[in-house]
mmCIF file of C-alpha atoms in Angstrom:
data_model
loop_
_atom_site.group_PDB
_atom_site.id
_atom_site.type_symbol
_atom_site.label_atom_id
_atom_site.label_comp_id
_atom_site.label_asym_id
_atom_site.label_seq_id
_atom_site.Cartn_x
_atom_site.Cartn_y
_atom_site.Cartn_z
ATOM 1 C CA UNK A 1467 -187.379 -24.725 165.783
ATOM 2 C CA UNK A 1468 -184.928 -24.004 162.960
ATOM 3 C CA UNK A 1469 -186.021 -21.992 159.902
ATOM 4 C CA UNK A 1470 -186.534 -24.003 156.749
ATOM 5 C CA UNK A 1471 -184.013 -23.647 153.997
ATOM 6 C CA UNK A 1472 -185.351 -22.976 150.543
ATOM 7 C CA UNK A 1473 -184.918 -26.021 148.371
ATOM 8 C CA UNK A 1474 -183.267 -25.753 145.023
ATOM 9 C CA UNK A 1475 -185.579 -26.909 142.309
ATOM 10 C CA UNK A 1476 -184.854 -27.994 138.806
ATOM 11 C CA UNK A 1477 -186.553 -25.928 136.132
ATOM 12 C CA UNK A 1478 -189.839 -27.441 135.038
ATOM 13 C CA UNK A 1479 -189.613 -26.353 131.446
ATOM 14 C CA UNK A 1480 -187.060 -27.456 128.917
ATOM 15 C CA UNK A 1481 -185.669 -24.391 127.165
ATOM 16 C CA UNK A 1482 -187.064 -24.005 123.662
ATOM 17 C CA UNK A 1483 -184.458 -23.724 120.929
ATOM 18 C CA UNK A 1484 -184.133 -20.230 119.528
ATOM 19 C CA UNK A 1485 -184.032 -21.363 115.909
ATOM 20 C CA UNK A 1486 -187.069 -23.626 116.022
ATOM 21 C CA UNK A 1487 -189.368 -22.763 113.118
ATOM 22 C CA UNK A 1488 -187.014 -20.176 111.641
ATOM 23 C CA UNK A 1489 -185.898 -20.547 108.071
ATOM 24 C CA UNK A 1490 -182.202 -20.976 107.342
ATOM 25 C CA UNK A 1491 -180.545 -19.872 104.151
ATOM 26 C CA UNK A 1492 -179.206 -23.047 102.633
ATOM 27 C CA UNK A 1493 -175.974 -21.811 101.111
ATOM 28 C CA UNK A 1494 -174.938 -19.500 103.958
ATOM 29 C CA UNK A 1495 -176.117 -21.330 107.085
ATOM 30 C CA UNK A 1496 -175.272 -24.824 105.862
ATOM 31 C CA UNK A 1497 -171.670 -23.926 105.036
ATOM 32 C CA UNK A 1498 -170.833 -24.405 108.710
ATOM 33 C CA UNK A 1499 -172.698 -27.724 108.814
ATOM 34 C CA UNK A 1500 -171.219 -29.001 105.549
ATOM 35 C CA UNK A 1501 -174.446 -28.722 103.485
ATOM 36 C CA UNK A 1502 -174.213 -28.730 99.735
ATOM 37 C CA UNK A 1503 -177.158 -26.515 98.781
ATOM 38 C CA UNK A 1504 -178.529 -29.117 96.356
ATOM 39 C CA UNK A 1505 -181.921 -30.684 96.780
ATOM 40 C CA UNK A 1506 -183.459 -34.100 96.269
ATOM 41 C CA UNK A 1507 -184.654 -35.392 92.904
ATOM 42 C CA UNK A 1508 -188.389 -35.446 92.103
ATOM 43 C CA UNK A 1509 -188.364 -39.247 91.965
ATOM 44 C CA UNK A 1510 -186.974 -39.402 95.497
ATOM 45 C CA UNK A 1511 -189.747 -37.148 96.785
ATOM 46 C CA UNK A 1512 -192.538 -39.235 95.339
ATOM 47 C CA UNK A 1513 -194.245 -36.296 93.657
ATOM 48 C CA UNK A 1514 -193.818 -33.743 90.909
ATOM 49 C CA UNK A 1515 -191.942 -30.535 91.630
ATOM 50 C CA UNK A 1516 -193.834 -27.273 91.292
ATOM 51 C CA UNK A 1517 -193.334 -25.080 88.223
ATOM 52 C CA UNK A 1518 -191.892 -22.238 90.320
ATOM 53 C CA UNK A 1519 -191.104 -23.785 93.738
ATOM 54 C CA UNK A 1520 -191.803 -26.795 95.951
ATOM 55 C CA UNK A 1521 -192.473 -26.984 99.691
ATOM 56 C CA UNK A 1522 -191.274 -30.345 101.028
ATOM 57 C CA UNK A 1523 -192.448 -31.247 104.530
ATOM 58 C CA UNK A 1524 -190.965 -34.095 106.564
ATOM 59 C CA UNK A 1525 -193.413 -35.180 109.263
ATOM 60 C CA UNK A 1526 -194.315 -38.108 111.471
ATOM 61 C CA UNK A 1527 -197.599 -39.589 112.662
ATOM 62 C CA UNK A 1528 -197.271 -38.566 116.314
ATOM 63 C CA UNK A 1529 -196.149 -34.969 115.606
ATOM 64 C CA UNK A 1530 -198.761 -32.359 116.574
ATOM 65 C CA UNK A 1531 -196.919 -29.365 115.013
ATOM 66 C CA UNK A 1532 -196.772 -31.330 111.746
ATOM 67 C CA UNK A 1533 -200.538 -31.015 111.329
ATOM 68 C CA UNK A 1534 -200.425 -27.240 111.797
ATOM 69 C CA UNK A 1535 -197.468 -27.009 109.424
ATOM 70 C CA UNK A 1536 -199.397 -29.017 106.814
ATOM 71 C CA UNK A 1537 -202.273 -26.517 106.993
ATOM 72 C CA UNK A 1538 -199.948 -23.516 106.621
ATOM 73 C CA UNK A 1539 -198.088 -25.027 103.678
ATOM 74 C CA UNK A 1540 -201.319 -26.097 101.941
ATOM 75 C CA UNK A 1541 -202.677 -22.548 102.286
ATOM 76 C CA UNK A 1542 -199.489 -20.969 100.938
ATOM 77 C CA UNK A 1543 -199.272 -23.457 98.042
ATOM 78 C CA UNK A 1544 -202.900 -22.679 97.111
ATOM 79 C CA UNK A 1545 -202.227 -18.947 97.349
ATOM 80 C CA UNK A 1546 -199.081 -18.839 95.164
ATOM 81 C CA UNK A 1547 -199.425 -20.184 91.599
ATOM 82 C CA UNK A 1548 -196.842 -22.743 90.488
ATOM 83 C CA UNK A 1549 -195.978 -23.889 94.034
ATOM 84 C CA UNK A 1550 -196.419 -27.538 95.054
ATOM 85 C CA UNK A 1551 -196.552 -29.015 98.572
ATOM 86 C CA UNK A 1552 -195.179 -32.524 99.126
ATOM 87 C CA UNK A 1553 -195.451 -34.216 102.518
ATOM 88 C CA UNK A 1554 -193.091 -37.098 103.318
ATOM 89 C CA UNK A 1555 -193.442 -39.505 106.231
ATOM 90 C CA UNK A 1556 -190.026 -39.368 107.890
ATOM 91 C CA UNK A 1557 -190.430 -42.805 109.466
ATOM 92 C CA UNK A 1558 -191.156 -44.467 106.120
ATOM 93 C CA UNK A 1559 -188.317 -42.674 104.268
ATOM 94 C CA UNK A 1560 -185.383 -42.953 106.676
ATOM 95 C CA UNK A 1561 -182.922 -43.185 103.781
ATOM 96 C CA UNK A 1562 -183.994 -39.771 102.485
ATOM 97 C CA UNK A 1563 -184.090 -38.329 106.013
ATOM 98 C CA UNK A 1564 -180.494 -39.374 106.617
ATOM 99 C CA UNK A 1565 -179.312 -38.216 103.190
ATOM 100 C CA UNK A 1566 -180.791 -34.735 103.688
ATOM 101 C CA UNK A 1567 -179.788 -34.372 107.340
ATOM 102 C CA UNK A 1568 -183.307 -34.056 108.740
ATOM 103 C CA UNK A 1569 -183.013 -34.043 112.542
ATOM 104 C CA UNK A 1570 -186.562 -33.315 113.734
ATOM 105 C CA UNK A 1571 -190.132 -33.071 112.532
ATOM 106 C CA UNK A 1572 -191.586 -30.991 111.087
ATOM 107 C CA UNK A 1573 -188.795 -29.890 108.784
ATOM 108 C CA UNK A 1574 -189.677 -27.892 105.682
ATOM 109 C CA UNK A 1575 -187.423 -27.583 102.642
ATOM 110 C CA UNK A 1576 -188.090 -24.859 100.093
ATOM 111 C CA UNK A 1577 -186.895 -25.956 96.661
ATOM 112 C CA UNK A 1578 -186.620 -23.727 93.607
ATOM 113 C CA UNK A 1579 -187.936 -24.694 90.149
ATOM 114 C CA UNK A 1580 -184.806 -26.801 89.492
ATOM 115 C CA UNK A 1581 -185.122 -28.748 92.751
ATOM 116 C CA UNK A 1582 -182.264 -26.988 94.584
ATOM 117 C CA UNK A 1583 -182.750 -26.373 98.298
ATOM 118 C CA UNK A 1584 -183.078 -22.638 98.917
ATOM 119 C CA UNK A 1585 -184.293 -22.587 102.530
ATOM 120 C CA UNK A 1586 -184.848 -24.995 105.399
ATOM 121 C CA UNK A 1587 -186.897 -24.625 108.594
ATOM 122 C CA UNK A 1588 -186.958 -27.086 111.492
ATOM 123 C CA UNK A 1589 -190.059 -26.727 113.644
ATOM 124 C CA UNK A 1590 -193.366 -25.122 112.838
ATOM 125 C CA UNK A 1591 -192.800 -22.168 110.480
ATOM 126 C CA UNK A 1592 -194.964 -19.060 110.403
ATOM 127 C CA UNK A 1593 -196.916 -18.255 107.254
ATOM 128 C CA UNK A 1594 -194.948 -15.021 106.745
ATOM 129 C CA UNK A 1595 -191.634 -16.913 106.909
ATOM 130 C CA UNK A 1596 -192.830 -19.426 104.301
ATOM 131 C CA UNK A 1597 -193.952 -16.652 101.949
ATOM 132 C CA UNK A 1598 -190.624 -14.829 102.401
ATOM 133 C CA UNK A 1599 -188.699 -18.028 101.667
ATOM 134 C CA UNK A 1600 -190.796 -18.591 98.546
ATOM 135 C CA UNK A 1601 -189.908 -15.063 97.443
ATOM 136 C CA UNK A 1602 -186.259 -16.137 97.336
ATOM 137 C CA UNK A 1603 -187.023 -19.375 95.487
ATOM 138 C CA UNK A 1604 -189.181 -17.756 92.836
#
């Protein structure tokens, strides 16, 4: 009897992107991607901007990390005075998704008091990252 050869197997896990959930600096990191560093208008978002900053979350109905992201952003917005949290259904607002270059859900935009995009995170952000990004916006 001949010895069995080990079979080559495909990896079972899809590699997780290194940047998932990490905040990007809008002016610096988007220069390579052609981003402008400006944010959406309050009327486009469907809610009022915060006095100091606004956390804008793009989510979808089937997205499990979106629910956890919503909790984190609600907690941070309640903790920091003058910060508003706006959640937008990406499926219902495809025009805005395309205009802002949203590629996956959840995506969080941190806007300053004037509505300019300061930071962006694709994936579920950590609470500490959100607070640090708010520190730049405020």
